[in-house]
Amino acid sequence: MSKDAIISVEGVFKEYDQAPILERVNLDVTAGTFCTIVGASGCGKSTFLRMLLSQEHPSRGQILMEGHPLPPEPTPDRGIVFQRYSVFPHLTVAENLVLASEIAAAPFTGRLFGSRRKKALTETEALLDRIGLSHAANRYPAQLSGGMQQRLAIAQALVKKPGILLLDEPFGALDPGIKLDMHELLLGLWDEFGMTVFMVTHDIHEAFKLGTRLLVFDKVRHDPQAPEAYGATITYDLPLSDPEMKSGRLPEEIAETIHVPKTALSSGFQTPNPHEERS
Amino acid sequence: MRLINRKPSRTTALMLGLLPFLILIIVYTIASQARLAENPSDRLLPSLQSMANAMEKMAFEPDRRNGELLLWKDTFASLMRIGAGLGISTLLALVIGLTMGTLPYGKAALAPFVAAFSLIPPITILPILFIILGLGEAAKIGLIVVGTAPVMIRSVAQAALDIPRELIIKAETLGASSWQIATRVIVPSVLPAAIMALRIGLIPAWIFLVSAEAIASTEGLGYRIFLVRRYMAMDIILPYVAWITLLAFIMDYLLRVLSRVAFRWKHLEGDSL
């Protein structure tokens, strides 16, 4: 483990009912990294993210955050954005954003009233403006488009100023045009808040475009008689800060290794692996 | 255009909604007239006029024995019982159902018991209630609670379990404690389901109310129906049944409106009954 790592993953294995999902995962991530994670479906990349969140726990090995073992449950120092169900449907946009400060200020009721509530709402106005939802402050999530909901989800996850932001395919359900807007917003916020980002995505081009470091999860050992016998691990760990890496044939090569057809890179559509049949 | 895509206008929808009621009244009137033409003192299908007369007496003429307006006295007694019973059931559903749906320990401790309890046929408890609580109000309210609470508890618990795990985790990452997650996320998410459970509970509640009143009571809508049955007073029974139905309908309607007004976020998508 290196000293300046905000996250250190040490020999992590994860099994469900004896079926290995991840094996021998080792990783050091320095603070401020934008780490994108790709891999075939079911390769355990979302499991890995859930372990970083303490929603799940490693079967073996440990994960350290700033040198200390991760707390056993989700805490405010790690924000999360899911693909769906990321915002509270019973709260308006403004209420969703103000919830974190209400929770911090009122341990028993979890609510603020009168002038304190007004003050808290005023404080979220800048953030509302930043994500372009000022006009929709009093709407419920069901009245927002998918892109607006995800913008709200990202803003809500950043209210507590977490050192680590976890994103689980946050833009997987969005149109390509909306995705580009979201990329801009996310990169802007990353610049502004300086948090460490872990983002799982299906879209390899998105992973190359956004990340400063790309992790590819894949199985290194394959038993054709028992495809479930081995778990996945990190097979590629690419620094992307060098602009050379972002261009060229690399995305296609990665796509090939994780068996995503190049023509369907952004849809996440999967075809059977041709190499498997030969072996 | 396909039939599945053709929608009635508001007036047409209202007319169509009233049509089955109208048909029922017409069919009844024809049948009643046919029987009365054969035998003017027939009691089985009284004319609408005689039912109106009988109800007018029940509603506006003081009873000869105790000088009370029987319809209102019965209505008040029954509504008090059903209100108290459903009130207690709702409270139990929220407290026990939320404990079961929120806390894994609560679920482990309570779910098997509630599941077993909900399988007891409530009416078999009635003699026990009469023996323990006497023949007064407590036994009748108790029967309504026994008959409605288990189902309501289970629907509230299920509604809490159905909340996407993502939302609970999100609340944890915002720093919320278990109590704050319960009060700010789980309770508001579950309240519309609690109202739905209450609406569904109305049906067994009326069944057990009328059963309890029929067996041991001195007032109440169910009591009156079973009392006048001895005289084959269909001119009172039929309007009473219609009146109970109307009361049940109004209660259901008010709860539906309450849900739409209080939980607007829940009714932004999709169709509901």
Coordinates of C-alpha atoms in Angstrom, one line a residue:
Chain A
M1 CA 0.0 0.0 0.0
S2 CA 1.4 3.4 -0.9
K3 CA 1.2 6.2 1.5
D4 CA -0.7 8.8 -0.5
A5 CA -3.4 6.3 -1.6
I6 CA -7.0 7.3 -0.6
I7 CA -8.2 3.7 -1.4
S8 CA -6.0 0.6 -1.1
V9 CA -7.5 -2.7 -2.1
E10 CA -5.4 -5.6 -0.7
G11 CA -5.9 -9.1 -1.9
V12 CA -9.7 -8.9 -2.1
F13 CA -11.8 -12.0 -3.0
K14 CA -15.6 -12.0 -3.3
E15 CA -17.7 -15.1 -3.5
Y16 CA -21.4 -15.7 -3.5
D17 CA -22.4 -19.1 -2.2
Q18 CA -18.9 -20.5 -3.1
A19 CA -19.1 -19.1 -6.6
P20 CA -16.1 -16.7 -7.0
I21 CA -16.9 -13.3 -8.5
L22 CA -13.7 -11.5 -7.9
E23 CA -10.3 -12.8 -7.0
R24 CA -6.9 -11.4 -6.1
V25 CA -7.9 -7.7 -6.6
N26 CA -5.1 -5.4 -5.6
L27 CA -5.3 -1.6 -6.2
D28 CA -3.9 1.7 -5.0
V29 CA -5.8 4.8 -6.0
T30 CA -4.4 8.3 -5.2
A31 CA -6.7 11.1 -4.2
G32 CA -8.3 13.0 -7.0
T33 CA -8.1 10.2 -9.5
F34 CA -11.1 9.8 -11.9
C35 CA -11.1 6.0 -12.1
T36 CA -13.3 4.4 -14.7
I37 CA -14.2 0.7 -14.5
V38 CA -15.2 -1.4 -17.5
G39 CA -15.8 -5.1 -17.9
A40 CA -18.1 -7.7 -19.4
S41 CA -21.6 -8.2 -17.8
G42 CA -21.4 -10.2 -14.6
C43 CA -17.6 -9.7 -14.2
G44 CA -18.1 -8.2 -10.7
K45 CA -17.4 -4.5 -11.4
S46 CA -20.6 -3.4 -9.7
T47 CA -19.8 -5.8 -6.8
F48 CA -16.5 -4.1 -6.5
L49 CA -18.2 -0.7 -6.4
R50 CA -20.6 -1.9 -3.7
M51 CA -17.7 -3.1 -1.7
L52 CA -16.1 0.3 -1.9
L53 CA -19.4 1.6 -0.6
S54 CA -19.5 -1.0 2.2
Q55 CA -22.9 -2.2 0.9
E56 CA -21.1 -5.5 0.5
H57 CA -17.9 -6.9 2.1
P58 CA -15.0 -8.8 0.8
S59 CA -14.9 -12.6 1.4
R60 CA -11.1 -12.3 1.9
G61 CA -8.7 -9.4 1.9
Q62 CA -9.4 -5.8 2.9
I63 CA -10.0 -2.4 1.6
L64 CA -8.4 0.6 3.3
M65 CA -9.5 4.2 3.0
E66 CA -6.8 6.6 3.9
G67 CA -5.0 3.7 5.7
H68 CA -7.9 2.6 7.8
P69 CA -10.3 -0.3 7.1
L70 CA -13.5 0.8 5.5
P71 CA -16.4 1.3 7.9
P72 CA -18.8 -1.7 7.9
E73 CA -21.7 0.4 6.5
P74 CA -22.2 3.3 4.0
T75 CA -21.1 6.6 5.4
P76 CA -21.2 10.2 4.2
D77 CA -17.5 10.2 3.1
R78 CA -18.5 8.1 0.1
G79 CA -21.3 9.4 -2.1
I80 CA -23.1 7.2 -4.5
V81 CA -25.1 7.6 -7.7
F82 CA -27.0 4.6 -9.0
Q83 CA -28.4 4.1 -12.5
R84 CA -32.0 4.1 -11.1
Y85 CA -33.6 4.9 -7.7
S86 CA -31.0 7.5 -6.9
V87 CA -33.3 10.3 -5.7
F88 CA -36.2 10.2 -3.3
P89 CA -39.5 10.0 -5.2
H90 CA -41.5 11.5 -2.4
L91 CA -39.4 14.7 -2.1
T92 CA -39.3 17.6 -4.6
V93 CA -36.0 18.5 -6.3
A94 CA -35.3 21.2 -3.6
E95 CA -36.3 18.9 -0.8
N96 CA -34.0 16.1 -2.1
L97 CA -31.0 18.5 -2.0
V98 CA -31.9 20.0 1.4
L99 CA -32.4 16.6 3.0
A100 CA -28.7 16.1 4.0
S101 CA -28.5 19.4 5.9
E102 CA -31.9 18.6 7.6
I103 CA -30.6 15.2 8.7
A104 CA -27.4 16.8 10.1
A105 CA -29.2 19.6 11.9
A106 CA -32.2 17.7 13.4
P107 CA -31.2 14.3 14.8
F108 CA -34.7 13.5 16.0
T109 CA -37.2 14.9 13.5
G110 CA -34.8 15.0 10.5
R111 CA -36.7 18.2 9.5
L112 CA -36.1 21.9 9.6
F113 CA -39.0 24.4 10.0
G114 CA -39.6 28.0 9.5
S115 CA -36.6 30.3 9.0
R116 CA -34.0 27.6 9.4
R117 CA -35.7 25.6 6.6
K118 CA -35.8 28.7 4.4
K119 CA -32.2 29.3 5.1
A120 CA -31.2 25.8 4.1
L121 CA -33.3 26.0 1.0
T122 CA -31.6 29.3 0.0
E123 CA -28.2 27.6 0.5
T124 CA -29.1 24.9 -2.1
E125 CA -30.0 27.5 -4.7
A126 CA -26.5 27.8 -6.0
L127 CA -26.2 24.0 -6.4
L128 CA -29.7 23.9 -8.1
D129 CA -28.5 26.6 -10.5
R130 CA -25.2 24.7 -11.1
I131 CA -27.1 21.6 -12.3
G132 CA -29.7 23.7 -14.3
L133 CA -32.7 22.7 -12.2
S134 CA -33.7 26.0 -10.7
H135 CA -36.9 26.1 -12.7
A136 CA -37.8 22.6 -11.5
A137 CA -37.1 23.1 -7.8
N138 CA -40.6 22.2 -6.8
R139 CA -41.2 19.3 -9.1
Y140 CA -41.1 15.7 -8.0
P141 CA -38.6 13.3 -9.6
A142 CA -41.4 11.5 -11.6
Q143 CA -41.9 14.8 -13.4
L144 CA -38.3 15.1 -14.5
S145 CA -36.6 13.5 -17.5
G146 CA -34.0 10.8 -17.0
G147 CA -31.1 13.2 -17.5
M148 CA -32.5 15.7 -15.0
Q149 CA -33.0 13.0 -12.4
Q150 CA -29.4 11.9 -12.8
R151 CA -28.2 15.5 -12.5
L152 CA -30.2 15.8 -9.3
A153 CA -28.7 12.5 -8.1
I154 CA -25.1 13.7 -8.7
A155 CA -25.8 17.0 -6.9
Q156 CA -27.4 15.2 -4.0
A157 CA -24.4 12.9 -3.7
L158 CA -22.1 15.8 -3.5
V159 CA -24.0 17.8 -0.9
K160 CA -22.0 16.2 1.9
K161 CA -18.7 16.9 0.0
P162 CA -17.6 13.2 0.0
G163 CA -13.9 12.5 -0.6
I164 CA -15.0 9.6 -2.8
L165 CA -17.8 9.6 -5.4
L166 CA -19.0 6.2 -6.6
L167 CA -21.0 6.0 -9.8
D168 CA -22.7 2.8 -10.9
E169 CA -23.5 3.1 -14.6
P170 CA -25.0 6.5 -14.0
F171 CA -25.7 7.4 -17.6
G172 CA -26.5 3.9 -18.8
A173 CA -30.2 4.7 -19.5
L174 CA -29.6 8.2 -21.1
D175 CA -29.6 9.3 -24.8
P176 CA -26.2 9.9 -26.3
G177 CA -26.8 13.7 -26.5
I178 CA -27.8 13.9 -22.9
K179 CA -24.8 11.8 -22.0
L180 CA -22.5 14.4 -23.4
D181 CA -24.1 17.1 -21.3
M182 CA -23.8 14.9 -18.2
H183 CA -20.1 14.3 -19.0
E184 CA -19.5 18.0 -19.0
L185 CA -21.3 18.5 -15.8
L186 CA -19.5 15.6 -14.1
L187 CA -16.1 16.7 -15.2
G188 CA -16.9 20.3 -14.1
L189 CA -18.0 19.1 -10.6
W190 CA -14.9 16.8 -10.4
D191 CA -12.7 19.8 -11.1
E192 CA -14.5 22.0 -8.6
F193 CA -14.8 19.5 -5.7
G194 CA -11.6 17.5 -6.4
M195 CA -13.1 14.2 -5.1
T196 CA -11.8 10.8 -6.1
V197 CA -14.3 9.2 -8.6
F198 CA -15.0 5.5 -9.2
M199 CA -17.3 5.1 -12.2
V200 CA -18.6 1.8 -13.5
T201 CA -19.7 2.0 -17.1
H202 CA -20.6 -0.1 -20.1
D203 CA -19.5 2.5 -22.6
I204 CA -15.8 2.1 -23.3
H205 CA -15.5 5.5 -25.1
E206 CA -17.1 7.1 -22.1
A207 CA -14.5 5.4 -19.9
F208 CA -11.6 6.6 -22.0
K209 CA -13.1 10.1 -22.3
L210 CA -13.8 10.8 -18.6
G211 CA -11.2 8.7 -16.7
T212 CA -7.6 9.6 -15.7
R213 CA -7.2 5.9 -15.0
L214 CA -9.0 2.9 -16.5
L215 CA -9.5 -0.4 -14.9
V216 CA -10.7 -3.4 -16.8
F217 CA -12.2 -6.4 -14.9
D218 CA -12.0 -9.7 -16.6
K219 CA -11.4 -13.4 -15.9
V220 CA -7.8 -14.4 -16.4
R221 CA -8.4 -18.1 -15.9
H222 CA -11.1 -19.9 -17.9
D223 CA -12.4 -23.4 -17.4
P224 CA -14.7 -24.2 -20.4
Q225 CA -16.3 -27.1 -18.5
A226 CA -17.1 -24.7 -15.6
P227 CA -17.4 -21.1 -16.6
E228 CA -18.3 -20.1 -13.1
A229 CA -15.2 -21.7 -11.6
Y230 CA -13.0 -18.6 -11.5
G231 CA -13.6 -15.0 -10.6
A232 CA -12.6 -11.8 -12.4
T233 CA -9.7 -9.5 -11.5
I234 CA -8.2 -6.3 -12.8
T235 CA -6.6 -7.3 -16.2
Y236 CA -5.8 -3.8 -17.5
D237 CA -4.8 -0.8 -15.4
L238 CA -4.2 2.1 -17.7
P239 CA -3.2 5.6 -16.7
L240 CA -5.1 7.9 -19.1
S241 CA -3.6 11.3 -18.0
D242 CA -1.4 11.1 -21.1
P243 CA -3.5 12.3 -24.1
E244 CA -1.8 9.7 -26.3
M245 CA -3.6 7.0 -24.5
K246 CA -7.0 8.5 -25.1
S247 CA -6.8 8.2 -28.8
G248 CA -5.6 5.5 -31.1
R249 CA -6.7 1.9 -31.2
L250 CA -6.7 1.2 -27.5
P251 CA -10.5 1.5 -26.9
E252 CA -11.0 -1.1 -29.6
E253 CA -8.5 -3.5 -28.1
I254 CA -10.0 -3.2 -24.7
A255 CA -13.5 -3.8 -26.2
E256 CA -12.2 -6.9 -27.8
T257 CA -10.7 -8.3 -24.6
I258 CA -13.9 -7.8 -22.6
H259 CA -16.0 -9.2 -25.5
V260 CA -18.0 -6.1 -26.3
P261 CA -18.5 -5.7 -30.0
K262 CA -17.2 -2.4 -31.3
T263 CA -20.4 -1.6 -33.1
A264 CA -22.3 -1.8 -29.9
L265 CA -19.9 -0.1 -27.7
S266 CA -22.3 2.3 -26.1
S267 CA -25.3 0.1 -25.9
G268 CA -23.7 -2.4 -23.6
F269 CA -25.0 -5.2 -25.9
Q270 CA -23.2 -8.5 -25.5
T271 CA -22.4 -11.3 -28.0
P272 CA -21.0 -14.7 -27.0
N273 CA -17.2 -14.8 -26.9
P274 CA -15.9 -16.4 -30.1
H275 CA -12.7 -17.6 -28.3
E276 CA -14.7 -19.6 -25.9
E277 CA -16.0 -21.9 -28.6
R278 CA -12.5 -22.6 -29.9
S279 CA -11.0 -23.6 -26.6
Chain B
M1 CA -59.3 3.0 -34.3
R2 CA -58.7 -0.1 -32.1
L3 CA -61.2 -0.6 -29.3
I4 CA -58.4 -0.5 -26.7
N5 CA -57.5 3.0 -27.9
R6 CA -61.0 4.5 -27.8
K7 CA -61.7 6.5 -24.6
P8 CA -65.0 7.8 -23.4
S9 CA -65.5 11.5 -22.7
R10 CA -66.2 12.6 -19.1
T11 CA -70.0 12.7 -19.6
T12 CA -70.1 9.4 -21.4
A13 CA -67.9 7.8 -18.7
L14 CA -70.3 9.1 -16.1
M15 CA -73.4 7.9 -18.0
L16 CA -71.7 4.5 -18.6
G17 CA -70.9 4.3 -14.9
L18 CA -74.5 5.0 -13.9
L19 CA -75.9 2.5 -16.4
P20 CA -75.5 -0.7 -14.4
F21 CA -77.2 0.9 -11.4
L22 CA -80.1 2.1 -13.5
I23 CA -80.5 -1.4 -15.0
L24 CA -80.5 -2.9 -11.5
I25 CA -83.3 -0.5 -10.3
I26 CA -85.4 -1.1 -13.4
V27 CA -85.1 -4.9 -13.2
Y28 CA -86.0 -4.7 -9.5
T29 CA -89.0 -2.4 -10.1
I30 CA -90.4 -4.7 -12.9
A31 CA -89.9 -7.8 -10.7
S32 CA -91.4 -6.1 -7.7
Q33 CA -94.5 -4.9 -9.6
A34 CA -95.0 -8.3 -11.1
R35 CA -95.1 -9.9 -7.6
L36 CA -97.2 -7.2 -6.1
A37 CA -99.8 -7.4 -8.9
E38 CA -100.3 -11.1 -8.0
N39 CA -100.2 -10.6 -4.2
P40 CA -100.4 -7.0 -2.8
S41 CA -99.3 -8.1 0.6
D42 CA -96.1 -9.7 -0.7
R43 CA -93.1 -8.9 1.5
L44 CA -90.3 -10.3 -0.6
L45 CA -89.8 -7.5 -3.1
P46 CA -91.4 -4.4 -1.7
S47 CA -92.0 -1.4 -4.0
L48 CA -89.6 1.5 -4.0
Q49 CA -92.4 3.6 -2.5
S50 CA -92.8 1.3 0.5
M51 CA -89.1 1.2 1.1
A52 CA -89.0 5.0 1.0
N53 CA -91.8 5.1 3.5
A54 CA -90.2 2.6 5.8
M55 CA -86.9 4.5 5.7
E56 CA -88.6 7.8 6.4
K57 CA -90.0 6.3 9.5
M58 CA -86.6 5.0 10.6
A59 CA -84.8 8.3 9.9
F60 CA -87.3 11.0 11.0
E61 CA -90.0 9.5 13.3
P62 CA -88.9 8.9 16.9
D63 CA -89.2 5.2 17.8
R64 CA -92.3 4.5 19.9
R65 CA -90.5 2.6 22.6
N66 CA -87.5 4.9 23.4
G67 CA -88.2 8.0 21.2
E68 CA -85.0 7.7 19.2
L69 CA -84.3 8.1 15.5
L70 CA -83.3 4.6 14.8
L71 CA -81.4 5.0 11.5
W72 CA -79.1 7.7 12.9
K73 CA -78.6 5.9 16.1
D74 CA -77.7 2.7 14.3
T75 CA -75.4 4.5 11.9
F76 CA -73.6 6.3 14.7
A77 CA -73.1 3.2 16.7
S78 CA -71.7 1.2 13.7
L79 CA -69.5 4.0 12.5
M80 CA -68.0 4.5 16.0
R81 CA -67.2 0.7 16.1
I82 CA -65.7 0.5 12.6
G83 CA -63.8 3.8 13.1
A84 CA -62.3 2.6 16.4
G85 CA -61.5 -0.9 15.0
L86 CA -59.8 0.4 11.8
G87 CA -58.0 3.1 13.8
I88 CA -56.5 0.6 16.1
S89 CA -55.7 -1.7 13.1
T90 CA -54.0 1.1 11.2
L91 CA -51.9 2.0 14.2
L92 CA -50.9 -1.6 14.7
A93 CA -50.1 -1.9 11.0
L94 CA -47.8 1.1 11.0
V95 CA -46.0 0.2 14.2
I96 CA -45.7 -3.6 13.7
G97 CA -45.5 -3.4 9.9
L98 CA -42.8 -0.8 9.9
T99 CA -40.8 -2.7 12.5
M100 CA -41.0 -5.8 10.4
G101 CA -40.3 -4.0 7.1
T102 CA -37.4 -1.9 8.4
L103 CA -35.4 -3.9 10.9
P104 CA -34.1 -7.4 10.0
Y105 CA -34.4 -8.2 13.7
G106 CA -38.0 -7.0 13.8
K107 CA -38.8 -9.2 10.8
A108 CA -37.2 -12.2 12.3
A109 CA -39.1 -11.7 15.6
L110 CA -42.5 -10.8 14.3
A111 CA -43.1 -12.1 10.7
P112 CA -43.8 -15.8 11.6
F113 CA -46.2 -14.8 14.4
V114 CA -48.1 -12.3 12.3
A115 CA -48.3 -14.9 9.5
A116 CA -49.6 -17.5 11.8
F117 CA -52.0 -15.1 13.5
S118 CA -53.4 -14.0 10.2
L119 CA -54.5 -17.5 9.4
I120 CA -56.9 -17.7 12.4
P121 CA -60.4 -17.4 11.1
P122 CA -61.4 -14.2 13.0
I123 CA -65.0 -15.2 13.6
T124 CA -63.8 -18.1 15.7
I125 CA -62.2 -15.6 18.0
L126 CA -65.5 -13.9 18.6
P127 CA -66.8 -16.2 21.3
I128 CA -63.4 -15.8 23.1
L129 CA -63.7 -12.0 22.8
F130 CA -67.3 -12.1 24.2
I131 CA -66.1 -14.3 27.1
I132 CA -63.1 -12.1 27.9
L133 CA -64.4 -8.6 27.0
G134 CA -68.1 -9.1 27.7
L135 CA -70.9 -8.3 25.2
G136 CA -70.1 -4.6 25.1
E137 CA -68.3 -2.4 22.5
A138 CA -64.8 -3.8 23.2
A139 CA -65.6 -7.3 21.9
K140 CA -67.0 -5.9 18.6
I141 CA -64.1 -3.5 18.1
G142 CA -61.8 -6.3 19.0
L143 CA -63.3 -8.5 16.3
I144 CA -62.7 -5.8 13.7
V145 CA -59.1 -5.5 14.8
V146 CA -58.5 -9.2 14.7
G147 CA -60.1 -9.4 11.3
T148 CA -58.3 -6.5 9.6
A149 CA -54.9 -5.9 11.4
P150 CA -52.9 -9.0 10.2
V151 CA -53.5 -8.3 6.5
M152 CA -52.9 -4.6 7.0
I153 CA -49.7 -5.3 9.0
R154 CA -48.4 -7.5 6.2
S155 CA -49.2 -5.0 3.4
V156 CA -47.4 -2.2 5.2
A157 CA -44.4 -4.5 6.0
Q158 CA -44.3 -5.5 2.3
A159 CA -44.5 -1.9 1.2
A160 CA -41.5 -1.1 3.4
L161 CA -39.6 -4.1 2.0
D162 CA -40.4 -3.0 -1.6
I163 CA -38.6 0.3 -1.2
P164 CA -35.6 0.1 -3.5
R165 CA -32.5 -0.7 -1.5
E166 CA -30.7 2.1 -3.4
L167 CA -32.8 4.7 -1.6
I168 CA -32.0 3.4 1.8
I169 CA -28.3 3.3 1.0
K170 CA -28.5 6.8 -0.5
A171 CA -29.9 8.0 2.8
E172 CA -27.1 6.3 4.7
T173 CA -24.5 8.1 2.5
L174 CA -26.3 11.4 3.4
G175 CA -25.5 10.6 7.1
A176 CA -29.0 9.5 8.2
S177 CA -29.4 7.4 11.3
S178 CA -31.8 4.4 11.4
W179 CA -34.4 6.6 13.0
Q180 CA -34.0 9.3 10.5
I181 CA -34.1 6.8 7.6
A182 CA -37.3 5.4 9.1
T183 CA -39.0 8.8 9.5
R184 CA -37.8 10.6 6.4
V185 CA -37.6 7.8 3.9
I186 CA -39.5 4.7 4.9
V187 CA -42.6 6.2 6.6
P188 CA -43.4 8.7 3.8
S189 CA -42.8 6.0 1.2
V190 CA -45.1 3.6 3.0
L191 CA -48.0 5.9 3.9
P192 CA -49.8 5.6 0.5
A193 CA -49.6 1.8 0.9
A194 CA -51.0 2.1 4.4
I195 CA -54.0 4.0 3.0
M196 CA -54.4 1.4 0.3
A197 CA -54.3 -1.3 3.1
L198 CA -56.9 0.6 5.0
R199 CA -59.1 0.8 1.9
I200 CA -58.8 -3.0 1.4
G201 CA -59.4 -3.5 5.2
L202 CA -62.7 -1.7 4.9
I203 CA -64.3 -4.8 3.3
P204 CA -63.5 -7.3 6.1
A205 CA -64.1 -4.6 8.7
W206 CA -67.7 -4.3 7.6
I207 CA -68.2 -8.0 7.5
F208 CA -67.0 -8.5 11.0
L209 CA -68.9 -5.4 12.3
V210 CA -72.2 -6.7 10.9
S211 CA -71.4 -10.3 12.2
A212 CA -70.6 -9.0 15.7
E213 CA -73.7 -6.8 15.8
A214 CA -75.9 -9.6 14.5
I215 CA -74.8 -11.8 17.4
A216 CA -74.8 -9.5 20.4
S217 CA -75.9 -5.9 20.2
T218 CA -78.7 -3.5 21.0
E219 CA -78.1 -1.0 18.2
G220 CA -76.2 -0.8 15.0
L221 CA -76.9 -1.3 11.3
G222 CA -76.1 -5.0 11.4
Y223 CA -78.2 -5.5 14.5
R224 CA -81.2 -3.8 12.9
I225 CA -81.0 -5.9 9.8
F226 CA -81.0 -9.1 11.7
L227 CA -83.7 -7.9 14.1
V228 CA -86.2 -7.0 11.4
R229 CA -85.4 -10.2 9.5
R230 CA -87.7 -11.9 12.0
Y231 CA -90.6 -9.9 10.5
M232 CA -89.4 -10.4 7.0
A233 CA -89.2 -6.6 6.8
M234 CA -87.5 -6.4 3.4
D235 CA -88.6 -2.8 3.1
I236 CA -86.1 -2.0 5.9
I237 CA -83.4 -4.6 5.1
L238 CA -82.9 -3.6 1.5
P239 CA -82.5 0.1 2.1
Y240 CA -80.2 -0.6 5.1
V241 CA -78.0 -2.8 2.9
A242 CA -77.9 0.1 0.3
W243 CA -77.1 2.5 3.1
I244 CA -74.2 0.4 4.4
T245 CA -72.9 0.1 0.9
L246 CA -73.1 3.9 0.4
L247 CA -71.3 4.5 3.7
A248 CA -68.6 2.0 2.7
F249 CA -68.3 3.7 -0.7
I250 CA -68.0 7.2 0.9
M251 CA -65.3 6.0 3.3
D252 CA -63.3 4.4 0.4
Y253 CA -63.8 7.5 -1.7
L254 CA -62.5 9.8 1.0
L255 CA -59.5 7.7 1.6
R256 CA -58.7 7.8 -2.2
V257 CA -59.0 11.5 -2.3
L258 CA -56.8 11.8 0.9
S259 CA -54.1 9.7 -0.8
R260 CA -54.2 11.8 -4.0
V261 CA -54.1 15.1 -2.1
A262 CA -51.6 14.1 0.6
F263 CA -49.3 12.0 -1.6
R264 CA -49.3 13.7 -4.9
W265 CA -45.9 12.3 -5.8
K266 CA -47.3 8.8 -5.7
H267 CA -50.1 9.5 -8.2
L268 CA -48.0 11.3 -10.9
E269 CA -47.6 8.1 -12.9
G270 CA -49.9 5.3 -14.0
D271 CA -53.6 4.6 -13.5
S272 CA -55.1 3.5 -10.3
L273 CA -58.5 2.5 -8.9

